[in-house]
JSON list of C-alpha atoms in Angstrom, two decimals:
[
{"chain": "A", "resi": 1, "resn": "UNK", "atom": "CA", "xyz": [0.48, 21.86, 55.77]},
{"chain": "A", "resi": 2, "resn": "UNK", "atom": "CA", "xyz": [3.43, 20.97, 53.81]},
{"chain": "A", "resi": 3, "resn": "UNK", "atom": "CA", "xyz": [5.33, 23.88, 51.27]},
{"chain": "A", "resi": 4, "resn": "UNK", "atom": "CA", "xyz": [4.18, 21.96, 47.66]},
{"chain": "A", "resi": 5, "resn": "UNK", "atom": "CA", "xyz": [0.36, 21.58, 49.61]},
{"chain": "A", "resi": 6, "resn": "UNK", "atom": "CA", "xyz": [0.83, 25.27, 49.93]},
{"chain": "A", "resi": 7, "resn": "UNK", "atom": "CA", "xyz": [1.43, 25.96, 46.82]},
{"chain": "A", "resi": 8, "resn": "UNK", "atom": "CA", "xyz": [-1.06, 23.30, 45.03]},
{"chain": "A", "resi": 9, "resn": "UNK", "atom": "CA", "xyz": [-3.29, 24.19, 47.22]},
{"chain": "A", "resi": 10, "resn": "UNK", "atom": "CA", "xyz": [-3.92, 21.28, 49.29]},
{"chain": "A", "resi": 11, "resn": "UNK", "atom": "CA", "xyz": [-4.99, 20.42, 53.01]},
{"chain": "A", "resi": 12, "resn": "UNK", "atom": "CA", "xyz": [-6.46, 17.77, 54.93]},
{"chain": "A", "resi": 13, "resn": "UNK", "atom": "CA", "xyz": [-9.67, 19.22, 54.55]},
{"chain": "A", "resi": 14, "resn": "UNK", "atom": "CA", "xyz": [-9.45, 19.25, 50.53]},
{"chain": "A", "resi": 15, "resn": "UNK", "atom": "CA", "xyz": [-9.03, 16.93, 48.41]},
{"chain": "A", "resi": 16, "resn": "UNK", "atom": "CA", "xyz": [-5.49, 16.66, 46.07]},
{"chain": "A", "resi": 17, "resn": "UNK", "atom": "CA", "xyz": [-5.67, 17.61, 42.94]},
{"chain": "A", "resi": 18, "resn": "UNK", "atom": "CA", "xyz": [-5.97, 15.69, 39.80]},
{"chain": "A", "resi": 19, "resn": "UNK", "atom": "CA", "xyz": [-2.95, 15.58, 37.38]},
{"chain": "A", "resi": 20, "resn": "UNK", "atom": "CA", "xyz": [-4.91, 18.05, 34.76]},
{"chain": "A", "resi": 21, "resn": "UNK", "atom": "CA", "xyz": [-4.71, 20.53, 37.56]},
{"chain": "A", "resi": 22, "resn": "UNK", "atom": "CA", "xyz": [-1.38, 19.86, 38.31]},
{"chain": "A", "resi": 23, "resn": "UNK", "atom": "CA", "xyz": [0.16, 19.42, 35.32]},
{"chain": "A", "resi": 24, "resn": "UNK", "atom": "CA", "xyz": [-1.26, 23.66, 34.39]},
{"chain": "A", "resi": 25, "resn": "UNK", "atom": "CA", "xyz": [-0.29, 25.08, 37.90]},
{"chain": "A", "resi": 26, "resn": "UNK", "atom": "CA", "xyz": [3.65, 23.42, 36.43]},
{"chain": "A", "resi": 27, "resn": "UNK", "atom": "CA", "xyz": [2.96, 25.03, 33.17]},
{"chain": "A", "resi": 28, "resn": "UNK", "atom": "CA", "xyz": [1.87, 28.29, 34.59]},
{"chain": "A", "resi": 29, "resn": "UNK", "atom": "CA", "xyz": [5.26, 28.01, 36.55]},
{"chain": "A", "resi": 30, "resn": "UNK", "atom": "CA", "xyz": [7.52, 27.18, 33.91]},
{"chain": "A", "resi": 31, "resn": "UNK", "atom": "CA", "xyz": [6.00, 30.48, 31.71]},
{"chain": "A", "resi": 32, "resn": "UNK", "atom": "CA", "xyz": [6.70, 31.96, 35.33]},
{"chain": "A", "resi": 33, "resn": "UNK", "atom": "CA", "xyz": [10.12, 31.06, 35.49]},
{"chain": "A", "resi": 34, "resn": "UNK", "atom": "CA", "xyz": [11.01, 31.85, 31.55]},
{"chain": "A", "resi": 35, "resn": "UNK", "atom": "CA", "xyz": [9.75, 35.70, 31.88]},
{"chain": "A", "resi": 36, "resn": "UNK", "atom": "CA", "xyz": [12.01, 35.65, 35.04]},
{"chain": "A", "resi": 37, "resn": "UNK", "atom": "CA", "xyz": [15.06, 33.92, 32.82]},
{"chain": "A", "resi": 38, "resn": "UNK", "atom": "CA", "xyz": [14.51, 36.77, 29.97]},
{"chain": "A", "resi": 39, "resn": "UNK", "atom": "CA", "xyz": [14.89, 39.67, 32.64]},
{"chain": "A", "resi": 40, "resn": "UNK", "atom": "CA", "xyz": [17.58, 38.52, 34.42]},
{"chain": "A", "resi": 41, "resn": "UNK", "atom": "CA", "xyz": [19.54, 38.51, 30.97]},
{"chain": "A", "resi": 42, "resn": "UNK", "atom": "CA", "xyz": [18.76, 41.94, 30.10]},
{"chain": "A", "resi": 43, "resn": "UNK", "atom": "CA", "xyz": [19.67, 42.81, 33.60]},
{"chain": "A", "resi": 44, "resn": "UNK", "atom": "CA", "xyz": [23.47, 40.69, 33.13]},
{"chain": "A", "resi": 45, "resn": "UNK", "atom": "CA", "xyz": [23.86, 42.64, 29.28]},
{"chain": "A", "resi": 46, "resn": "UNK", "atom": "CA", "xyz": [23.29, 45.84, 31.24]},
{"chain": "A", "resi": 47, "resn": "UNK", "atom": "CA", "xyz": [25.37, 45.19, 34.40]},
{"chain": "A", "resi": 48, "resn": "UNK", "atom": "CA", "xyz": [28.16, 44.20, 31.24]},
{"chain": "A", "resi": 49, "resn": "UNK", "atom": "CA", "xyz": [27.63, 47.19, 29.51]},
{"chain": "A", "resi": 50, "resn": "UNK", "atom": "CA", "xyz": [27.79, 49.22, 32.77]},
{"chain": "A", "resi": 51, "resn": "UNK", "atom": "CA", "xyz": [31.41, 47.63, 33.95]},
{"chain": "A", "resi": 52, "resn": "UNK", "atom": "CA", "xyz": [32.90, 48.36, 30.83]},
{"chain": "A", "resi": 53, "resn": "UNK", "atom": "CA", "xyz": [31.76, 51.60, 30.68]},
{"chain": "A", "resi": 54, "resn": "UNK", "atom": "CA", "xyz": [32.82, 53.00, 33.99]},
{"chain": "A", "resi": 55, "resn": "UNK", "atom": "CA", "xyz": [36.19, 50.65, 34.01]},
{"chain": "A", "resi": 56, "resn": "UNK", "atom": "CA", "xyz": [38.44, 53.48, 32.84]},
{"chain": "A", "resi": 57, "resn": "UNK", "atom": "CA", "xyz": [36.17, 56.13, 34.73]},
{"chain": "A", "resi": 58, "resn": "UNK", "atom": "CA", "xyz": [35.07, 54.69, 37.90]},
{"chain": "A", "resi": 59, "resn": "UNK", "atom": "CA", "xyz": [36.33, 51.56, 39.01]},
{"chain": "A", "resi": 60, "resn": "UNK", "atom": "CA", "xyz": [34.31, 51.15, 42.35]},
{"chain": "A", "resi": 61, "resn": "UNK", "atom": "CA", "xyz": [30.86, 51.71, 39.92]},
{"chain": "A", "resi": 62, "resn": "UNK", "atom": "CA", "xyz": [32.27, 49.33, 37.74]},
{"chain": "A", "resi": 63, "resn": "UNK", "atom": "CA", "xyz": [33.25, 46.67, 40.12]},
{"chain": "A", "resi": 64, "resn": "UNK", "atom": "CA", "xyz": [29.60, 47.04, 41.93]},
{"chain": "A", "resi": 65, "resn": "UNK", "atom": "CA", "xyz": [28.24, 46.59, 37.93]},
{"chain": "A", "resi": 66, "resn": "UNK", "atom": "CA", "xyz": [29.97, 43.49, 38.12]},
{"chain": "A", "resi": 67, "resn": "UNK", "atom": "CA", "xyz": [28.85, 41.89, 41.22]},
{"chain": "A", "resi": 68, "resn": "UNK", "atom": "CA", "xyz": [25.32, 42.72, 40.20]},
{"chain": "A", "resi": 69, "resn": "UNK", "atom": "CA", "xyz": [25.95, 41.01, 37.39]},
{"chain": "A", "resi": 70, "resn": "UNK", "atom": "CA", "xyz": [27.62, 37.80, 39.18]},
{"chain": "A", "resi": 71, "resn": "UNK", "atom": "CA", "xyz": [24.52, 38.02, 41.50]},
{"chain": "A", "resi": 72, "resn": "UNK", "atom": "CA", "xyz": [21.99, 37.33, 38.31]},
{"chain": "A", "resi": 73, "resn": "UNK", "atom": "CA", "xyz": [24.10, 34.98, 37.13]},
{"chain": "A", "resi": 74, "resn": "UNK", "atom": "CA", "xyz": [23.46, 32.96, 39.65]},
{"chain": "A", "resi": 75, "resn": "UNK", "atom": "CA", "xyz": [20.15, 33.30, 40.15]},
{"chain": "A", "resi": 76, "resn": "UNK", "atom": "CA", "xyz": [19.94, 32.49, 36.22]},
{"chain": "A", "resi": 77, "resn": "UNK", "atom": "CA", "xyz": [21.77, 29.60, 37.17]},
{"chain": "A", "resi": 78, "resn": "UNK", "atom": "CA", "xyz": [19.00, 28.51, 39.98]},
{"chain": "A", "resi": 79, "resn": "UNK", "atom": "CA", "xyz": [16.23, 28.93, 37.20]},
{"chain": "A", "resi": 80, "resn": "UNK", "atom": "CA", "xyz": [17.85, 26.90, 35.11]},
{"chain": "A", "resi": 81, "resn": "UNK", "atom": "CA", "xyz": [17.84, 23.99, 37.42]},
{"chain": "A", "resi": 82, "resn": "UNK", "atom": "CA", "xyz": [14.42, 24.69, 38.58]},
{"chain": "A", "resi": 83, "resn": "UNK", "atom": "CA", "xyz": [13.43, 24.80, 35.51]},
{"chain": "A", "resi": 84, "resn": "UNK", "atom": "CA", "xyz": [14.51, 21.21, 34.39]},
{"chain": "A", "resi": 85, "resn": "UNK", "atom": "CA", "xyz": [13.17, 19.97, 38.10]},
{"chain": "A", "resi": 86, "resn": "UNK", "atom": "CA", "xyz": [9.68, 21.29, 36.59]},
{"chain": "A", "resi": 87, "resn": "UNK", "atom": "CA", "xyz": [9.60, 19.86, 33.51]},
{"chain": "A", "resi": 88, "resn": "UNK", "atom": "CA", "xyz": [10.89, 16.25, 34.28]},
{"chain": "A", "resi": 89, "resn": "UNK", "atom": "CA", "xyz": [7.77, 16.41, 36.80]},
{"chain": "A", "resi": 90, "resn": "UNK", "atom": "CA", "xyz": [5.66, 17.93, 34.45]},
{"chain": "A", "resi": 91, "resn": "UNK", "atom": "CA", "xyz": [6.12, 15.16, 31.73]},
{"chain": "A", "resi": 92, "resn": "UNK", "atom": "CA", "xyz": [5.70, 12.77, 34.80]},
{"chain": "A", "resi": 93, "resn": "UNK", "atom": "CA", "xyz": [2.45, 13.66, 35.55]},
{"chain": "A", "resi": 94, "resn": "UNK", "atom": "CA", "xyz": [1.56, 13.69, 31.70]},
{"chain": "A", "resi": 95, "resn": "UNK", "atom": "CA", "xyz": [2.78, 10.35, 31.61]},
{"chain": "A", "resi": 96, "resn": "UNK", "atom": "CA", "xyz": [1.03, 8.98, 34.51]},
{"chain": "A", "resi": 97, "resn": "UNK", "atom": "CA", "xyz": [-2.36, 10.84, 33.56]},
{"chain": "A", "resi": 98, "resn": "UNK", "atom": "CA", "xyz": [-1.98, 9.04, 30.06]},
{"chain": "A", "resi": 99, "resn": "UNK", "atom": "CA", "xyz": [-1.51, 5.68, 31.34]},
{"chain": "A", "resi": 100, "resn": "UNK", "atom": "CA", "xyz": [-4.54, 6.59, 33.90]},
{"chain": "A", "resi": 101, "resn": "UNK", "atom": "CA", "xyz": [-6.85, 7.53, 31.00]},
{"chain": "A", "resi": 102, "resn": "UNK", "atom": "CA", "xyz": [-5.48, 4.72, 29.25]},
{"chain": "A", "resi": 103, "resn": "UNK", "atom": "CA", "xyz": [-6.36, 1.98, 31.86]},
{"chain": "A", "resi": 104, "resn": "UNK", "atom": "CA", "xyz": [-9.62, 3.28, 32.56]},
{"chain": "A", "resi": 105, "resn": "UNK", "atom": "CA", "xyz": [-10.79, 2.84, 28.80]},
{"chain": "A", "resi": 106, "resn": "UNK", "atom": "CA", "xyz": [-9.65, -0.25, 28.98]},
{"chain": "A", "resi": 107, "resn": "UNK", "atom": "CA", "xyz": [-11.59, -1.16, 31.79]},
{"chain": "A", "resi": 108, "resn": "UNK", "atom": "CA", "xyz": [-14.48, 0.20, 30.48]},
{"chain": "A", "resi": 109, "resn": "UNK", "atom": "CA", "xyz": [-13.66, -1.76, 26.99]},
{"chain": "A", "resi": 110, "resn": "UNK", "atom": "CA", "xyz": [-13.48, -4.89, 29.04]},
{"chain": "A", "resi": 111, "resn": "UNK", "atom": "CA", "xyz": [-16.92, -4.35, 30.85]},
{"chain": "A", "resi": 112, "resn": "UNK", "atom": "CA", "xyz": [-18.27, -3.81, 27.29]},
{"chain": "A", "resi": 113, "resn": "UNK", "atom": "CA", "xyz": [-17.28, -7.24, 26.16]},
{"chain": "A", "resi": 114, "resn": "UNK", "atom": "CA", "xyz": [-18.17, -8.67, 29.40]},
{"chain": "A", "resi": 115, "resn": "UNK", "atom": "CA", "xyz": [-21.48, -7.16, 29.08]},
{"chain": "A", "resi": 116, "resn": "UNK", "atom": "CA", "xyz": [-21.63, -8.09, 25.51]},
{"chain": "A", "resi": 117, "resn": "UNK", "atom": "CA", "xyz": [-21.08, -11.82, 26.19]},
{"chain": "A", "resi": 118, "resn": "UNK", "atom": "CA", "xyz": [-23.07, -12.13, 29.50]},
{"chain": "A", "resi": 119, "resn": "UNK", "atom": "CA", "xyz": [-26.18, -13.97, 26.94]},
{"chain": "A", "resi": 120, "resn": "UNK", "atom": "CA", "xyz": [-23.65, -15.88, 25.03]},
{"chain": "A", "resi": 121, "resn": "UNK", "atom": "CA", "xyz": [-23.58, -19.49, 25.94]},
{"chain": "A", "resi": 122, "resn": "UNK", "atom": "CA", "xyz": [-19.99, -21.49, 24.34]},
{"chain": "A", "resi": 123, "resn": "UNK", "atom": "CA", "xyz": [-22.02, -24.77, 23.63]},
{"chain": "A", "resi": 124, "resn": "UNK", "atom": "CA", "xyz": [-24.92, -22.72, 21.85]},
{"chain": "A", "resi": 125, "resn": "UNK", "atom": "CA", "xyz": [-22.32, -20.75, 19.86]},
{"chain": "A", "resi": 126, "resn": "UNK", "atom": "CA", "xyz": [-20.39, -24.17, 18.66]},
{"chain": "A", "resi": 127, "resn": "UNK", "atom": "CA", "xyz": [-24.30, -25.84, 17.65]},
{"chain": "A", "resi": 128, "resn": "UNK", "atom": "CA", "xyz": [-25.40, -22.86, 15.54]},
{"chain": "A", "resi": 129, "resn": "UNK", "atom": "CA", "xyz": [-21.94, -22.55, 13.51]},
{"chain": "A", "resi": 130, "resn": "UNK", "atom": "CA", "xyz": [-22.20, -26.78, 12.93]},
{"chain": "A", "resi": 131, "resn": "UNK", "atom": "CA", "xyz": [-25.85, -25.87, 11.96]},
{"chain": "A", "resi": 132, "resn": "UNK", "atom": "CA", "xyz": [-24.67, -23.04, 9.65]},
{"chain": "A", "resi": 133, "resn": "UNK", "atom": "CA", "xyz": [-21.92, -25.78, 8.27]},
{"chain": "A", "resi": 134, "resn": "UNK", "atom": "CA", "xyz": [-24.56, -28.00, 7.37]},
{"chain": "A", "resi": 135, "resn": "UNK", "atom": "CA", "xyz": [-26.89, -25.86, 5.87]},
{"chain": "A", "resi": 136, "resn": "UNK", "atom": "CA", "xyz": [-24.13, -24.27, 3.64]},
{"chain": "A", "resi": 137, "resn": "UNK", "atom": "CA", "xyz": [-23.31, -27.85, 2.99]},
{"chain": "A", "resi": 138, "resn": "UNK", "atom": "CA", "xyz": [-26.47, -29.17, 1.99]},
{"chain": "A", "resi": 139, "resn": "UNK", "atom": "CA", "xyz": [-26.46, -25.71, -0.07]},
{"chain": "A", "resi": 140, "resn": "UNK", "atom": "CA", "xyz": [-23.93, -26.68, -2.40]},
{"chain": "A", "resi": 141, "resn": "UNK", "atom": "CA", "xyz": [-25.52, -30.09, -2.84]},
{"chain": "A", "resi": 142, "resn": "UNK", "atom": "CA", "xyz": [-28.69, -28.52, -3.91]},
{"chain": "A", "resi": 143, "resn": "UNK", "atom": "CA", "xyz": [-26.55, -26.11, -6.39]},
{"chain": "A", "resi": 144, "resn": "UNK", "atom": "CA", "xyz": [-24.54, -28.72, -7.72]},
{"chain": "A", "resi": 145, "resn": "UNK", "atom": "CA", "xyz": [-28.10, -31.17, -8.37]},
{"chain": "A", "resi": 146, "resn": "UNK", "atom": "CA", "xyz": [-30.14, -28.25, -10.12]},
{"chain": "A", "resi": 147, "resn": "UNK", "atom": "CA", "xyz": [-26.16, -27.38, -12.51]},
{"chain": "A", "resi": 148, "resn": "UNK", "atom": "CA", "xyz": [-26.09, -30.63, -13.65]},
{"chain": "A", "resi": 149, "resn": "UNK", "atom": "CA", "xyz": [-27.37, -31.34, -16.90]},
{"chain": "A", "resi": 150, "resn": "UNK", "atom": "CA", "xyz": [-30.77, -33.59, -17.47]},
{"chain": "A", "resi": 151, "resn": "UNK", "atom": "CA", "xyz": [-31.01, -36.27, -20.36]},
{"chain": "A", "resi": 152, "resn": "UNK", "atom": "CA", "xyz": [-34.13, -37.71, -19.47]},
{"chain": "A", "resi": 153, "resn": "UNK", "atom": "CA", "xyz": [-32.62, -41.13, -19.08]},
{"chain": "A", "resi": 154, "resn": "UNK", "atom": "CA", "xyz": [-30.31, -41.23, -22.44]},
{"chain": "A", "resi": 155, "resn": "UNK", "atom": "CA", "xyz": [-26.97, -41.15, -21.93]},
{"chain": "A", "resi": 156, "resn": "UNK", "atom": "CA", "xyz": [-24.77, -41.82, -25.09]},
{"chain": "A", "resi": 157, "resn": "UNK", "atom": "CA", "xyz": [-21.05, -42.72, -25.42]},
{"chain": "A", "resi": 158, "resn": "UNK", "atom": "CA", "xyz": [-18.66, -39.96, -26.32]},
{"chain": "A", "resi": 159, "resn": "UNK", "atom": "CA", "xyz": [-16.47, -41.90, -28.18]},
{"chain": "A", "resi": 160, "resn": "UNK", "atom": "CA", "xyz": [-19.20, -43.25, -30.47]},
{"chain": "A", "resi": 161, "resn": "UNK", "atom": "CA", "xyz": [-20.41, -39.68, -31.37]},
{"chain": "A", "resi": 162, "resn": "UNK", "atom": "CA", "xyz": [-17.07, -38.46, -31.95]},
{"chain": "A", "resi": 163, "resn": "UNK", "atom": "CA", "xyz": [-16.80, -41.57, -34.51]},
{"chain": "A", "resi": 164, "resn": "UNK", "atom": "CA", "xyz": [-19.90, -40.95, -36.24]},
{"chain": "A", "resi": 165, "resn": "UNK", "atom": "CA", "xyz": [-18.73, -37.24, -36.48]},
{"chain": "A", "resi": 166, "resn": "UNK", "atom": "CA", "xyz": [-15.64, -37.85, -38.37]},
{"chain": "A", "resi": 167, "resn": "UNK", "atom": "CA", "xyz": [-17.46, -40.27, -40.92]},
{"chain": "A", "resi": 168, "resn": "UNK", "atom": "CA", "xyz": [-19.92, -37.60, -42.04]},
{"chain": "A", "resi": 169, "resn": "UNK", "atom": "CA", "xyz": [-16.74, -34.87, -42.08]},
{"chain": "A", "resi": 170, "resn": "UNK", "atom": "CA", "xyz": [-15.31, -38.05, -44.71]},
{"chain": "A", "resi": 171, "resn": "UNK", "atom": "CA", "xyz": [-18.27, -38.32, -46.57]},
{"chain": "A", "resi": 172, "resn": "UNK", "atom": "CA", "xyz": [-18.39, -34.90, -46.98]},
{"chain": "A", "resi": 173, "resn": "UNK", "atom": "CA", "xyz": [-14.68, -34.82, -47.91]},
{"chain": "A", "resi": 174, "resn": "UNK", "atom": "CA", "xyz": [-15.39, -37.11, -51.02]},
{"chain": "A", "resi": 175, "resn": "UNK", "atom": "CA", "xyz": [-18.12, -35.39, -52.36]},
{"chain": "A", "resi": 176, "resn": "UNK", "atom": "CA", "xyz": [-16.09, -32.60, -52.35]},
{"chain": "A", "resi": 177, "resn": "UNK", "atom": "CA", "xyz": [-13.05, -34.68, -54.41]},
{"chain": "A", "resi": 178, "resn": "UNK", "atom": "CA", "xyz": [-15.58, -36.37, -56.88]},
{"chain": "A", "resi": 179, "resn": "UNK", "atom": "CA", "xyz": [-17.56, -32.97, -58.13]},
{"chain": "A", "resi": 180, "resn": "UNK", "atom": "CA", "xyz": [-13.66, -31.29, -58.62]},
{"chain": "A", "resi": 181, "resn": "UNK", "atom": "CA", "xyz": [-12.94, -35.10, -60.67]},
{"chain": "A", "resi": 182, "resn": "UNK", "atom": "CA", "xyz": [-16.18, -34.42, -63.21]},
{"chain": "A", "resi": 183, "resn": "UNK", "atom": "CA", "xyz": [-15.81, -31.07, -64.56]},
{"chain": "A", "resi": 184, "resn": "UNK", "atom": "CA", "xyz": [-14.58, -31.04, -68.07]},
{"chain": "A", "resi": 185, "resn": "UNK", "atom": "CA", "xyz": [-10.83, -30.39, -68.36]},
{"chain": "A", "resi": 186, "resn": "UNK", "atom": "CA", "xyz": [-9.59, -26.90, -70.77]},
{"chain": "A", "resi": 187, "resn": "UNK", "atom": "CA", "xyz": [-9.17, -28.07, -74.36]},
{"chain": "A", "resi": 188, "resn": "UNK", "atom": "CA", "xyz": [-5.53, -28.20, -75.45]},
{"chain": "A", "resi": 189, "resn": "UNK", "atom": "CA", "xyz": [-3.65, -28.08, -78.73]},
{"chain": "A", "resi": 190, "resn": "UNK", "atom": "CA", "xyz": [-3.63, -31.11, -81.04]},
{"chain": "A", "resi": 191, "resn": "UNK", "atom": "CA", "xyz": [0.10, -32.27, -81.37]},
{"chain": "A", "resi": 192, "resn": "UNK", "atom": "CA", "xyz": [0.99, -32.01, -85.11]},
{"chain": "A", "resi": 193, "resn": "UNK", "atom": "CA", "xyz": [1.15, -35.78, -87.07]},
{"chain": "A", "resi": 194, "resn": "UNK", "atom": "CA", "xyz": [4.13, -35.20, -88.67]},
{"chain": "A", "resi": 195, "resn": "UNK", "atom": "CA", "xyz": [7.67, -36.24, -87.20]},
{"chain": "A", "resi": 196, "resn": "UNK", "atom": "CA", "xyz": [10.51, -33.85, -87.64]},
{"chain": "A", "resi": 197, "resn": "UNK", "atom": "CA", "xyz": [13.64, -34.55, -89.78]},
{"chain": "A", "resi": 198, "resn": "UNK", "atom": "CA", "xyz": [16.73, -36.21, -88.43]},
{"chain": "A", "resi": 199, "resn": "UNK", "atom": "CA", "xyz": [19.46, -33.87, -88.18]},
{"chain": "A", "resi": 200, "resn": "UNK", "atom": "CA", "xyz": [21.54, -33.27, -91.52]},
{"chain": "A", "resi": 201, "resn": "UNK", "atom": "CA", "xyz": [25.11, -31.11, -91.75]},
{"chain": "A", "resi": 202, "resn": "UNK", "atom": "CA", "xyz": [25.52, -28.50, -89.80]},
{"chain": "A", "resi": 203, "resn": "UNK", "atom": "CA", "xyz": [24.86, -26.06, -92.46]},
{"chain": "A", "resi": 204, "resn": "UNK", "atom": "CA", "xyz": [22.09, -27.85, -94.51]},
{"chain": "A", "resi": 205, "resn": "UNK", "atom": "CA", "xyz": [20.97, -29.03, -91.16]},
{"chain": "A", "resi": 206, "resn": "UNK", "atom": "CA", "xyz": [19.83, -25.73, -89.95]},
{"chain": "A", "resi": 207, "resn": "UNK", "atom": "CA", "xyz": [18.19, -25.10, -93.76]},
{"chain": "A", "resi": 208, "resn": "UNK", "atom": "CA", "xyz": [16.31, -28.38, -93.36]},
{"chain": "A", "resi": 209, "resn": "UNK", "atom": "CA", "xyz": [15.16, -27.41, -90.17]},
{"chain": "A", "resi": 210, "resn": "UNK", "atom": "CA", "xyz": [14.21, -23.98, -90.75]},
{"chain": "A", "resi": 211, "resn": "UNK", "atom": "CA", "xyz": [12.25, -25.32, -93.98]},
{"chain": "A", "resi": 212, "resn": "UNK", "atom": "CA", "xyz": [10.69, -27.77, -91.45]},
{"chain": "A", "resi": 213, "resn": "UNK", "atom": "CA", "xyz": [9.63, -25.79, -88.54]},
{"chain": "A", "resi": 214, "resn": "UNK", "atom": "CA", "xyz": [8.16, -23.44, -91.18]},
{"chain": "A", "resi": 215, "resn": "UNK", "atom": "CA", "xyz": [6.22, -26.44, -92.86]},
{"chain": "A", "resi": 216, "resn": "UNK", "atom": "CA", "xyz": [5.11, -28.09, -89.76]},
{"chain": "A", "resi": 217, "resn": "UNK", "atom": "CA", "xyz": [3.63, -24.31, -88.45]},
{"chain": "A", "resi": 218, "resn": "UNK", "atom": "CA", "xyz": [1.87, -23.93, -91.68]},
{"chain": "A", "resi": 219, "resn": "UNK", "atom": "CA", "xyz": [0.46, -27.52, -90.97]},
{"chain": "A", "resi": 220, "resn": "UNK", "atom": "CA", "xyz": [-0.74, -26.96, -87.57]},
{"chain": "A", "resi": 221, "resn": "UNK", "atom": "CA", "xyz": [-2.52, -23.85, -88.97]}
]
């Protein structure tokens, strides 16, 4: 039995795990590790703290502080790297158990459609869509017949009607001018008979006239 069998779990009697099972035993690990990583830098702070208290006081407990300290370091060091080992395999197996799951739907998606086309038949397929064609085809036709408009056998010619049309808007036109040509006009004033004076010296001139307009007002009255 091999170390990582050991520690998965494994034998030749038992069957490996599966990558769910995996992928928690690296998980549990990697908690594992970071508890261990947290202690061991406590346990460095103290060491520090230690050193530089006994440095003036007591060199050999100070030096011993120190190679505690060195010794944690390292071993922080170690975790650090196994640590990093862990997780690249972690996200290898969560990788690998994606593209697993992944596959298998799609195998199962492609037995679907198998299944689903086992009864399906290529040439049937291409007659029924040329028999839907035609019978959407024939479907218009049948529209367009019943749309068009039914004159019983008279058809007329457009341009005639559109003559005839403007004759009666004519006639109607002139009637309209000769009833506005025989109502009776508004009676004006009569235009007196009597001629006005030709125009005399400038001075008698305007008496004359003024003797005239008055005359020719009292006439019209």
């Amino acid at each position: 039995m091999t170390f990582w069998e050991n520690i998965l779990g494994g034998g030749k009697g038992r069957k490996g795990p599966s990558p769910q099972e995996a992928i928690q035993k690296l998980r549990e690990t990697e908690e594992m590790l970071m508890k261990k990583q947290e202690y061991l830098e406590k346990k460095i702070d103290q060491e520090l703290q230690n050193a530089k208290k006994n440095g003036t006081k007591n060199k050999r407990a100070a030096l011993q502080a120190l190679k505690r300290k060195k010794r944690y370091e390292k071993q922080l060091t170690q975790i650090d790297g196994t640590l990093s080992t862990i997780e690249f395999q972690r996200e290898a197996l969560e990788n690998a158990n994606t593209n697993t799951e992944v596959l298998k739907n799609m195998g199962f998606a492609a037995k679907a459609m198998k299944s689903a086309h086992e009864n399906m038949d290529i040439d049937k397929v291409d007659d029924l869509m040329q028999d839907i064609t035609e019978q959407q085809e024939l479907a218009q036709e049948i529209s367009d017949a019943i749309s068009k408009p039914v004159g019983f056998g008279e058809e007329f010619d457009e341009d005639e009607l559109l003559a005839e049309l403007d004759e009666l808007a004519q006639e109607e036109l002139d009637k309209s001018l000769l009833e506005i040509g025989g109502t009776e006009s508004v009676p004006l004033p009569s235009v007196p008979s009597t001629s006005l004076p030709s125009r005399p010296a400038k001075k008698e001139e305007d008496e004359d006239d003024m003797e005239d307009l008055q005359r020719w007002a009292m006439e019209a009255m």
